CSV table of N, CA, C and O in Angstrom, one decimal:
chain,number,residue,atom,x,y,z
R,502,VAL,N,142.5,103.1,77.4
R,502,VAL,CA,141.1,102.3,77.4
R,502,VAL,C,141.9,100.8,78.5
R,502,VAL,O,142.6,100.1,77.6
R,503,GLN,N,141.1,100.5,79.2
R,503,GLN,CA,141.4,99.2,80.3
R,503,GLN,C,140.0,98.6,80.5
R,503,GLN,O,138.9,99.3,80.8
R,504,LEU,N,140.0,97.4,80.3
R,504,LEU,CA,139.0,96.3,80.7
R,504,LEU,C,139.3,95.5,81.9
R,504,LEU,O,140.0,94.7,81.6
R,505,GLN,N,138.6,95.9,83.1
R,505,GLN,CA,138.8,95.0,84.2
R,505,GLN,C,137.6,94.1,84.2
R,505,GLN,O,136.7,94.3,84.8
R,506,ALA,N,138.2,92.9,84.3
R,506,ALA,CA,137.0,91.8,84.6
R,506,ALA,C,137.5,91.2,85.7
R,506,ALA,O,138.5,91.1,86.4
R,507,SER,N,136.1,90.6,86.6
R,507,SER,CA,136.6,90.4,87.5
R,507,SER,C,135.2,89.3,88.0
R,507,SER,O,134.1,89.3,87.3
R,508,GLY,N,135.3,88.4,88.9
R,508,GLY,CA,134.5,87.5,89.5
R,508,GLY,C,134.4,85.9,89.1
R,508,GLY,O,133.7,85.5,89.7
R,509,GLY,N,135.5,85.6,88.4
R,509,GLY,CA,135.7,84.4,88.4
R,509,GLY,C,136.1,83.6,89.5
R,509,GLY,O,136.5,84.1,90.5
R,510,GLY,N,136.3,82.5,89.3
R,510,GLY,CA,136.9,81.4,90.4
R,510,GLY,C,136.3,80.2,90.4
R,510,GLY,O,136.0,79.6,89.3
R,511,LEU,N,136.3,79.1,91.4
R,511,LEU,CA,136.0,77.8,91.4
R,511,LEU,C,134.6,77.8,92.0
R,511,LEU,O,134.2,78.4,93.1
R,512,VAL,N,133.8,76.9,91.2
R,512,VAL,CA,132.4,76.6,91.8
R,512,VAL,C,132.2,75.3,91.6
R,512,VAL,O,132.5,74.8,90.5
R,513,GLN,N,131.1,74.8,92.5
R,513,GLN,CA,130.6,73.3,92.4
R,513,GLN,C,129.5,73.3,90.9
R,513,GLN,O,128.8,74.2,90.8
R,514,PRO,N,129.6,72.3,90.5
R,514,PRO,CA,128.6,71.8,89.6
R,514,PRO,C,127.1,72.3,90.1
R,514,PRO,O,126.7,71.7,91.0
R,515,GLY,N,126.2,72.9,89.5
R,515,GLY,CA,125.1,73.6,89.8
R,515,GLY,C,125.1,75.0,90.6
R,515,GLY,O,124.1,75.6,90.7
R,516,GLY,N,126.1,75.3,90.8
R,516,GLY,CA,126.4,76.6,91.3
R,516,GLY,C,126.1,77.7,90.4
R,516,GLY,O,126.1,77.7,89.3
R,517,SER,N,126.3,79.1,91.4
R,517,SER,CA,126.3,80.3,90.2
R,517,SER,C,127.4,81.1,90.3
R,517,SER,O,128.1,81.1,91.7
R,518,LEU,N,127.5,81.8,89.3
R,518,LEU,CA,129.0,82.9,89.3
R,518,LEU,C,128.4,84.0,88.8
R,518,LEU,O,127.8,83.8,87.9
R,519,GLY,N,128.9,85.3,89.4
R,519,GLY,CA,128.6,86.2,88.8
R,519,GLY,C,130.0,87.2,88.0
R,519,GLY,O,130.9,87.0,88.9
R,520,LEU,N,129.9,87.6,87.0
R,520,LEU,CA,131.4,88.1,86.6
R,520,LEU,C,130.9,89.7,86.0
R,520,LEU,O,130.0,90.0,85.6
R,521,SER,N,132.3,90.4,86.5
R,521,SER,CA,131.7,92.0,85.8
R,521,SER,C,132.7,92.3,85.1
R,521,SER,O,134.1,91.9,84.9
R,522,CYS,N,132.7,93.6,84.4
R,522,CYS,CA,133.9,94.1,84.0
R,522,CYS,C,133.3,95.5,83.5
R,522,CYS,O,132.4,95.9,82.9
R,523,GLU,N,134.1,96.4,84.2
R,523,GLU,CA,134.0,97.8,84.2
R,523,GLU,C,135.4,98.3,82.9
R,523,GLU,O,136.8,98.3,82.7
R,524,VAL,N,134.9,99.4,81.9
R,524,VAL,CA,135.7,99.8,80.9
R,524,VAL,C,135.9,101.6,81.7
R,524,VAL,O,135.2,102.0,82.5
R,525,SER,N,137.3,101.5,81.9
R,525,SER,CA,138.0,102.9,82.0
R,525,SER,C,139.1,103.5,81.0
R,525,SER,O,139.5,102.9,80.1
R,526,GLY,N,139.1,104.6,81.5
R,526,GLY,CA,140.1,105.4,80.5
R,526,GLY,C,139.1,106.2,79.5
R,526,GLY,O,138.1,106.8,80.1
R,527,SER,N,140.2,106.7,78.6
R,527,SER,CA,139.2,107.3,77.2
R,527,SER,C,137.9,106.6,76.6
R,527,SER,O,138.2,105.9,76.3
R,528,ILE,N,136.8,107.4,76.9
R,528,ILE,CA,135.5,106.5,76.3
R,528,ILE,C,134.8,107.6,75.5
R,528,ILE,O,134.4,108.6,76.4
R,529,TYR,N,134.6,107.4,74.1
R,529,TYR,CA,133.3,108.6,73.6
R,529,TYR,C,132.0,107.6,73.5
R,529,TYR,O,131.2,108.2,74.1
R,530,SER,N,132.4,106.5,73.3
R,530,SER,CA,130.7,105.7,73.1
R,530,SER,C,131.2,104.4,73.1
R,530,SER,O,132.2,103.7,72.5
R,531,ILE,N,130.4,103.8,73.8
R,531,ILE,CA,130.2,102.0,73.5
R,531,ILE,C,129.0,101.8,73.1
R,531,ILE,O,127.8,101.9,73.5
R,532,ASN,N,129.4,100.9,72.4
R,532,ASN,CA,128.1,100.3,71.5
R,532,ASN,C,128.1,98.7,72.1
R,532,ASN,O,127.1,98.9,73.4
R,533,SER,N,127.9,97.8,71.4
R,533,SER,CA,127.8,96.4,72.1
R,533,SER,C,128.7,96.0,73.0
R,533,SER,O,130.1,96.2,72.7
R,534,MET,N,128.3,95.2,73.8
R,534,MET,CA,129.3,94.7,74.6
R,534,MET,C,128.9,93.3,74.9
R,534,MET,O,127.6,92.6,74.5
R,535,TYR,N,130.3,92.4,75.4
R,535,TYR,CA,130.2,91.1,74.9
R,535,TYR,C,131.0,90.4,75.9
R,535,TYR,O,131.8,90.8,76.8
R,536,TRP,N,130.6,89.1,76.0
R,536,TRP,CA,131.2,88.3,76.9
R,536,TRP,C,131.8,86.8,76.0
R,536,TRP,O,131.0,86.2,75.0
R,537,TYR,N,132.9,86.8,76.0
R,537,TYR,CA,133.6,85.5,75.1
R,537,TYR,C,134.2,84.5,76.2
R,537,TYR,O,134.2,84.9,77.3
R,538,ARG,N,134.1,83.2,75.9
R,538,ARG,CA,135.0,82.1,76.7
R,538,ARG,C,135.8,81.2,76.2
R,538,ARG,O,135.8,81.0,74.5
R,539,GLN,N,136.7,80.9,76.5
R,539,GLN,CA,138.2,80.0,75.7
R,539,GLN,C,138.3,79.0,76.6
R,539,GLN,O,138.9,78.6,77.6
R,540,PRO,N,137.6,77.6,76.6
R,540,PRO,CA,137.5,76.3,77.2
R,540,PRO,C,138.9,76.0,76.9
R,540,PRO,O,139.9,76.0,75.9
R,541,PRO,N,139.7,75.1,77.8
R,541,PRO,CA,140.9,74.4,77.9
R,541,PRO,C,140.9,73.8,76.4
R,541,PRO,O,140.4,73.0,75.8
R,542,GLY,N,142.0,74.0,75.5
R,542,GLY,CA,142.5,73.2,74.4
R,542,GLY,C,141.3,73.5,73.2
R,542,GLY,O,141.4,73.1,72.2
R,543,LYS,N,140.5,74.6,73.4
R,543,LYS,CA,139.3,75.0,72.3
R,543,LYS,C,139.6,76.4,72.0
R,543,LYS,O,140.4,77.2,72.8
R,544,GLN,N,139.1,76.9,71.1
R,544,GLN,CA,138.9,78.2,70.3
R,544,GLN,C,137.8,79.2,71.1
R,544,GLN,O,136.8,78.7,71.8
R,545,ARG,N,138.1,80.3,71.1
R,545,ARG,CA,137.4,81.2,71.7
R,545,ARG,C,136.0,81.7,71.2
R,545,ARG,O,135.9,81.1,70.3
R,546,GLU,N,134.8,81.3,72.1
R,546,GLU,CA,133.9,81.4,71.5
R,546,GLU,C,133.0,82.5,72.0
R,546,GLU,O,133.0,83.2,73.5
R,547,LEU,N,131.6,82.7,71.7
R,547,LEU,CA,130.9,83.8,72.0
R,547,LEU,C,130.0,83.1,73.1
R,547,LEU,O,129.3,82.2,72.6
R,548,VAL,N,129.8,83.7,73.8
R,548,VAL,CA,128.8,83.5,74.9
R,548,VAL,C,127.5,84.5,74.9
R,548,VAL,O,126.6,84.1,75.0
R,549,ALA,N,127.7,85.7,74.9
R,549,ALA,CA,126.7,86.5,74.9
R,549,ALA,C,127.1,88.2,74.4
R,549,ALA,O,127.8,88.2,74.8
R,550,LEU,N,126.1,88.8,73.9
R,550,LEU,CA,126.1,90.0,73.8
R,550,LEU,C,124.9,91.0,74.3
R,550,LEU,O,123.9,90.6,74.3
R,551,ILE,N,125.3,92.0,74.3
R,551,ILE,CA,124.0,93.0,74.6
R,551,ILE,C,124.2,94.4,74.0
R,551,ILE,O,125.6,95.0,74.1
R,552,ASN,N,123.6,94.9,73.2
R,552,ASN,CA,123.6,96.4,72.8
R,552,ASN,C,123.5,97.5,73.8
R,552,ASN,O,122.9,97.3,74.5
R,553,PHE,N,123.5,98.4,73.1
R,553,PHE,CA,123.1,99.9,73.9
R,553,PHE,C,122.1,99.8,74.9
R,553,PHE,O,121.8,100.4,75.7
R,554,TYR,N,121.0,99.3,73.5
R,554,TYR,CA,119.4,99.5,74.5
R,554,TYR,C,119.2,98.4,75.5
R,554,TYR,O,118.1,98.2,75.8
R,555,GLY,N,120.1,97.4,75.4
R,555,GLY,CA,119.6,96.4,76.2
R,555,GLY,C,119.5,95.0,75.9
R,555,GLY,O,119.1,94.2,76.3
R,556,HIS,N,119.3,95.2,74.5
R,556,HIS,CA,118.9,93.5,74.0
R,556,HIS,C,120.0,92.9,73.6
R,556,HIS,O,121.4,93.3,73.1
R,557,SER,N,119.6,91.7,73.8
R,557,SER,CA,120.8,91.0,74.0
R,557,SER,C,120.5,89.5,73.4
R,557,SER,O,119.6,89.0,72.9
R,558,LYS,N,122.0,89.0,73.1
R,558,LYS,CA,121.8,87.6,72.4
R,558,LYS,C,122.7,86.3,73.2
R,558,LYS,O,123.9,86.8,73.7
R,559,TYR,N,122.4,85.3,73.1
R,559,TYR,CA,123.2,84.4,73.7
R,559,TYR,C,123.5,83.1,72.5
R,559,TYR,O,122.7,82.9,71.4
R,560,ALA,N,124.4,82.5,73.3
R,560,ALA,CA,124.8,81.1,72.3
R,560,ALA,C,123.5,80.3,72.8
R,560,ALA,O,123.2,80.1,74.1
R,561,ASP,N,123.3,79.4,71.7
R,561,ASP,CA,121.9,78.7,72.0
R,561,ASP,C,122.0,77.7,72.7
R,561,ASP,O,121.1,77.2,74.0
R,562,SER,N,123.6,77.1,73.3
R,562,SER,CA,123.7,76.0,74.2
R,562,SER,C,123.7,76.7,75.5
R,562,SER,O,123.5,75.9,76.7
R,563,LEU,N,123.6,78.0,75.7
R,563,LEU,CA,123.7,78.6,77.4
R,563,LEU,C,122.4,79.2,77.0
R,563,LEU,O,122.0,80.1,78.7
R,564,LYS,N,121.5,79.5,76.8
R,564,LYS,CA,120.1,80.3,76.8
R,564,LYS,C,119.5,79.4,78.2
R,564,LYS,O,119.3,78.5,78.3
R,565,GLY,N,119.0,80.5,79.1
R,565,GLY,CA,118.6,80.2,80.1
R,565,GLY,C,119.1,79.9,81.6
R,565,GLY,O,118.7,79.7,82.4
R,566,ARG,N,120.4,79.9,81.3
R,566,ARG,CA,121.5,79.6,82.2
R,566,ARG,C,122.4,80.9,82.5
R,566,ARG,O,122.7,81.3,83.6
R,567,PHE,N,122.3,82.0,81.3
R,567,PHE,CA,123.3,82.6,81.9
R,567,PHE,C,122.6,83.9,81.4
R,567,PHE,O,121.6,84.3,80.3
R,568,THR,N,123.0,84.9,82.0
R,568,THR,CA,122.1,86.3,81.7
R,568,THR,C,123.5,87.6,81.7
R,568,THR,O,124.0,87.5,82.6
R,569,ILE,N,123.1,88.2,80.5
R,569,ILE,CA,124.1,89.2,80.3
R,569,ILE,C,123.3,90.8,80.5
R,569,ILE,O,122.1,90.7,80.5
R,570,SER,N,123.7,91.7,81.3
R,570,SER,CA,123.8,92.8,81.2
R,570,SER,C,124.6,94.1,81.5
R,570,SER,O,125.6,93.5,81.5
R,571,ARG,N,124.1,95.2,81.3
R,571,ARG,CA,125.2,96.3,81.3
R,571,ARG,C,124.5,97.6,82.3
R,571,ARG,O,123.0,97.6,82.6
R,572,ASP,N,125.9,98.5,82.6
R,572,ASP,CA,125.0,99.7,83.2
R,572,ASP,C,126.2,100.5,82.4
R,572,ASP,O,127.1,101.0,82.7
R,573,ASN,N,125.2,101.5,81.6
R,573,ASN,CA,125.6,102.3,80.6
R,573,ASN,C,126.5,103.4,81.6
R,573,ASN,O,127.0,104.3,81.3
R,574,ALA,N,125.8,104.1,83.0
R,574,ALA,CA,126.3,105.1,83.8
R,574,ALA,C,127.8,104.4,84.2
R,574,ALA,O,128.4,105.3,84.2
R,575,LYS,N,127.9,103.4,84.2
R,575,LYS,CA,129.1,102.7,84.6
R,575,LYS,C,130.1,101.9,83.6
R,575,LYS,O,131.1,101.7,84.3
R,576,ASN,N,129.8,102.2,82.7
R,576,ASN,CA,130.5,101.6,81.5
R,576,ASN,C,130.8,100.2,81.9
R,576,ASN,O,131.9,99.6,81.7
R,577,ALA,N,129.9,99.1,82.2
R,577,ALA,CA,130.3,98.0,83.0
R,577,ALA,C,129.1,97.1,82.4
R,577,ALA,O,127.9,97.3,82.1
R,578,VAL,N,129.7,95.9,82.2
R,578,VAL,CA,128.8,94.7,81.5
R,578,VAL,C,129.2,93.6,82.8
R,578,VAL,O,129.9,93.4,83.2
R,579,TYR,N,128.1,92.9,82.6
R,579,TYR,CA,128.1,91.7,83.5
R,579,TYR,C,127.4,90.3,83.1
R,579,TYR,O,126.7,90.6,81.9
R,580,LEU,N,127.6,89.3,83.8
R,580,LEU,CA,127.2,88.1,83.2
R,580,LEU,C,127.0,87.2,84.6
R,580,LEU,O,128.1,87.1,85.3
R,581,GLN,N,125.7,86.8,84.4
R,581,GLN,CA,125.2,86.0,85.9
R,581,GLN,C,125.1,84.5,85.4
R,581,GLN,O,124.6,84.1,84.0
R,582,MET,N,125.8,83.5,85.8
R,582,MET,CA,126.1,82.6,85.4
R,582,MET,C,125.5,81.4,86.5
R,582,MET,O,125.9,81.3,87.5
R,583,ASN,N,124.2,80.7,85.8
R,583,ASN,CA,123.6,80.1,87.0
R,583,ASN,C,123.8,78.0,86.3
R,583,ASN,O,123.9,78.1,85.3
R,584,GLY,N,123.3,77.4,87.1
R,584,GLY,CA,123.3,76.0,87.2
R,584,GLY,C,124.8,75.7,86.3
R,584,GLY,O,124.7,75.0,85.1
R,585,LEU,N,125.6,76.2,86.8
R,585,LEU,CA,127.3,75.8,86.0
R,585,LEU,C,127.4,74.3,85.6
R,585,LEU,O,126.8,73.6,86.6
R,586,LYS,N,128.0,73.7,84.8
R,586,LYS,CA,128.3,72.4,84.5
R,586,LYS,C,129.6,72.5,84.1
R,586,LYS,O,130.5,73.6,84.0
R,587,PRO,N,130.4,71.2,84.4
R,587,PRO,CA,132.1,71.3,83.9
R,587,PRO,C,132.6,71.8,82.7
R,587,PRO,O,133.9,72.3,82.8
R,588,GLU,N,131.4,71.8,81.8
R,588,GLU,CA,132.0,72.4,80.4
R,588,GLU,C,131.9,73.7,80.3
R,588,GLU,O,132.3,74.2,79.2
R,589,ASP,N,131.4,74.4,81.2
R,589,ASP,CA,131.5,76.0,81.7
R,589,ASP,C,132.9,76.3,81.8
R,589,ASP,O,133.2,77.4,81.8
R,590,THR,N,133.6,75.8,82.5
R,590,THR,CA,134.9,76.0,82.9
R,590,THR,C,135.9,76.4,81.3
R,590,THR,O,136.2,75.5,80.4
R,591,ALA,N,136.5,77.5,81.9
R,591,ALA,CA,136.9,78.3,80.8
R,591,ALA,C,137.6,79.8,81.2
R,591,ALA,O,137.3,79.9,82.3
R,592,VAL,N,138.2,80.2,80.5
R,592,VAL,CA,138.7,81.6,80.8
R,592,VAL,C,137.5,82.4,80.1
R,592,VAL,O,137.4,82.4,78.6
R,593,TYR,N,137.1,83.3,80.7
R,593,TYR,CA,136.0,84.3,80.2
R,593,TYR,C,136.8,85.9,80.0
R,593,TYR,O,137.2,86.3,80.8
R,594,TYR,N,136.1,86.1,78.7
R,594,TYR,CA,136.9,87.4,78.2
R,594,TYR,C,135.9,88.3,78.0
R,594,TYR,O,134.7,87.9,77.5
R,595,CYS,N,135.5,89.8,78.8
R,595,CYS,CA,134.9,90.6,78.4
R,595,CYS,C,135.3,91.2,77.2
R,595,CYS,O,136.6,91.7,77.1
R,596,ALA,N,134.6,91.6,75.9
R,596,ALA,CA,134.9,92.7,75.2
R,596,ALA,C,133.8,93.8,74.8
R,596,ALA,O,132.9,93.6,75.0
R,597,VAL,N,134.4,95.3,74.3
R,597,VAL,CA,133.3,96.3,74.1
R,597,VAL,C,133.6,96.9,72.5
R,597,VAL,O,134.8,96.9,72.3
R,598,ASP,N,132.7,96.9,72.0
R,598,ASP,CA,132.4,97.5,71.2
R,598,ASP,C,132.7,99.4,71.1
R,598,ASP,O,131.6,99.5,71.2
R,599,MET,N,133.5,100.0,70.9
R,599,MET,CA,133.9,101.3,71.6
R,599,MET,C,134.6,102.0,70.6
R,599,MET,O,135.6,101.6,69.8
R,600,ALA,N,134.3,103.6,70.8
R,600,ALA,CA,135.5,104.9,70.0
R,600,ALA,C,135.9,105.5,71.3
R,600,ALA,O,135.1,105.7,72.5
R,601,ALA,N,137.1,105.4,71.5
R,601,ALA,CA,137.9,106.2,72.9
R,601,ALA,C,137.9,107.3,72.5
R,601,ALA,O,137.6,108.1,73.7
R,602,THR,N,137.7,108.4,71.0
R,602,THR,CA,137.5,109.7,71.1
R,602,THR,C,136.2,109.7,70.1
R,602,THR,O,136.5,108.9,69.2
R,603,GLN,N,136.0,110.9,70.0
R,603,GLN,CA,135.0,111.3,68.8
R,603,GLN,C,135.4,111.1,67.2
R,603,GLN,O,134.8,111.3,66.2
R,604,TRP,N,136.7,111.1,67.3
R,604,TRP,CA,137.6,111.4,66.3
R,604,TRP,C,137.9,110.0,65.5
R,604,TRP,O,138.5,109.6,64.6
R,605,GLU,N,137.6,108.7,66.3
R,605,GLU,CA,137.7,107.4,65.8
R,605,GLU,C,136.7,106.6,66.0
R,605,GLU,O,135.3,106.8,66.1
R,606,GLN,N,136.9,105.6,65.0
R,606,GLN,CA,135.8,104.8,64.4
R,606,GLN,C,135.8,103.6,65.8
R,606,GLN,O,136.9,103.7,66.0
R,607,SER,N,134.6,103.3,65.9
R,607,SER,CA,134.8,102.4,67.2
R,607,SER,C,135.6,100.9,66.7
R,607,SER,O,135.5,100.5,65.2
R,608,SER,N,136.0,100.1,67.7
R,608,SER,CA,136.7,98.9,67.7
R,608,SER,C,136.7,98.0,68.5
R,608,SER,O,136.0,98.7,69.4
R,609,LEU,N,136.7,96.8,68.5
R,609,LEU,CA,136.7,96.1,69.4
R,609,LEU,C,137.9,95.7,70.7
R,609,LEU,O,139.1,95.7,70.4
R,610,TYR,N,137.5,96.3,71.6
R,610,TYR,CA,138.8,96.4,72.8
R,610,TYR,C,138.3,95.1,73.8
R,610,TYR,O,137.2,94.9,73.9
R,611,TRP,N,139.7,94.2,74.0
R,611,TRP,CA,139.5,93.1,75.1
R,611,TRP,C,139.9,93.2,76.3
R,611,TRP,O,140.8,94.1,76.5
R,612,GLY,N,139.4,92.6,77.6
R,612,GLY,CA,139.6,92.5,78.8
R,612,GLY,C,140.7,91.6,78.9
R,612,GLY,O,141.1,90.8,77.7
R,613,GLN,N,141.2,91.4,80.0
R,613,GLN,CA,142.5,90.3,80.3
R,613,GLN,C,141.7,88.8,80.7
R,613,GLN,O,142.8,88.3,80.5
R,614,GLY,N,140.8,88.6,80.6
R,614,GLY,CA,140.4,87.2,81.1
R,614,GLY,C,140.1,86.6,82.7
R,614,GLY,O,141.1,87.2,83.3
R,615,THR,N,139.2,86.3,82.8
R,615,THR,CA,139.0,85.8,84.2
R,615,THR,C,138.8,84.2,84.1
R,615,THR,O,137.8,83.8,83.5
R,616,GLN,N,139.3,83.4,85.3
R,616,GLN,CA,139.3,82.0,84.9
R,616,GLN,C,138.1,82.0,85.9
R,616,GLN,O,137.7,82.0,86.9
R,617,VAL,N,137.2,80.6,84.7
R,617,VAL,CA,135.9,79.6,85.7
R,617,VAL,C,136.1,78.3,86.0
R,617,VAL,O,136.5,78.1,84.6
R,618,THR,N,136.1,77.7,86.9
R,618,THR,CA,136.1,76.2,86.9
R,618,THR,C,135.4,75.7,87.5
R,618,THR,O,134.9,76.0,88.6
R,619,VAL,N,134.6,75.2,86.8
R,619,VAL,CA,133.7,74.2,87.6
R,619,VAL,C,133.7,72.9,87.6
R,619,VAL,O,133.8,72.1,87.2
R,620,SER,N,133.6,72.4,89.3
R,620,SER,CA,134.4,71.5,89.6
R,620,SER,C,133.7,70.9,90.8
R,620,SER,O,133.8,71.4,91.9
R,621,SER,N,133.9,69.6,91.0
R,621,SER,CA,133.3,69.3,92.1
R,621,SER,C,134.5,68.9,93.3
R,621,SER,O,134.5,68.5,94.6
């Protein structure tokens, strides 16, 4: 199982950026999909999650600026980030709660992370 995240980069304050994460390999079922982030010198924190049916939840501080979505046909999860602030600078990680085969219980798989830097 591989999670390939993309879309990070450098953006000016107030700008927008979209992240993508596609799951490949052995996939039996995907439940919830997540975006986490780890700011420099800080612990990893949950940004948003979305379940199989498209219901989403966000960190309170990010509501209204970030939007998580998914495409079940593509086994992909997305994060649209608007109104970016310097404090949004972090490595962003996608994660999925999934079972690779019908004989396994679901577990959390992680992507490799993509850097987002918000700076003028």
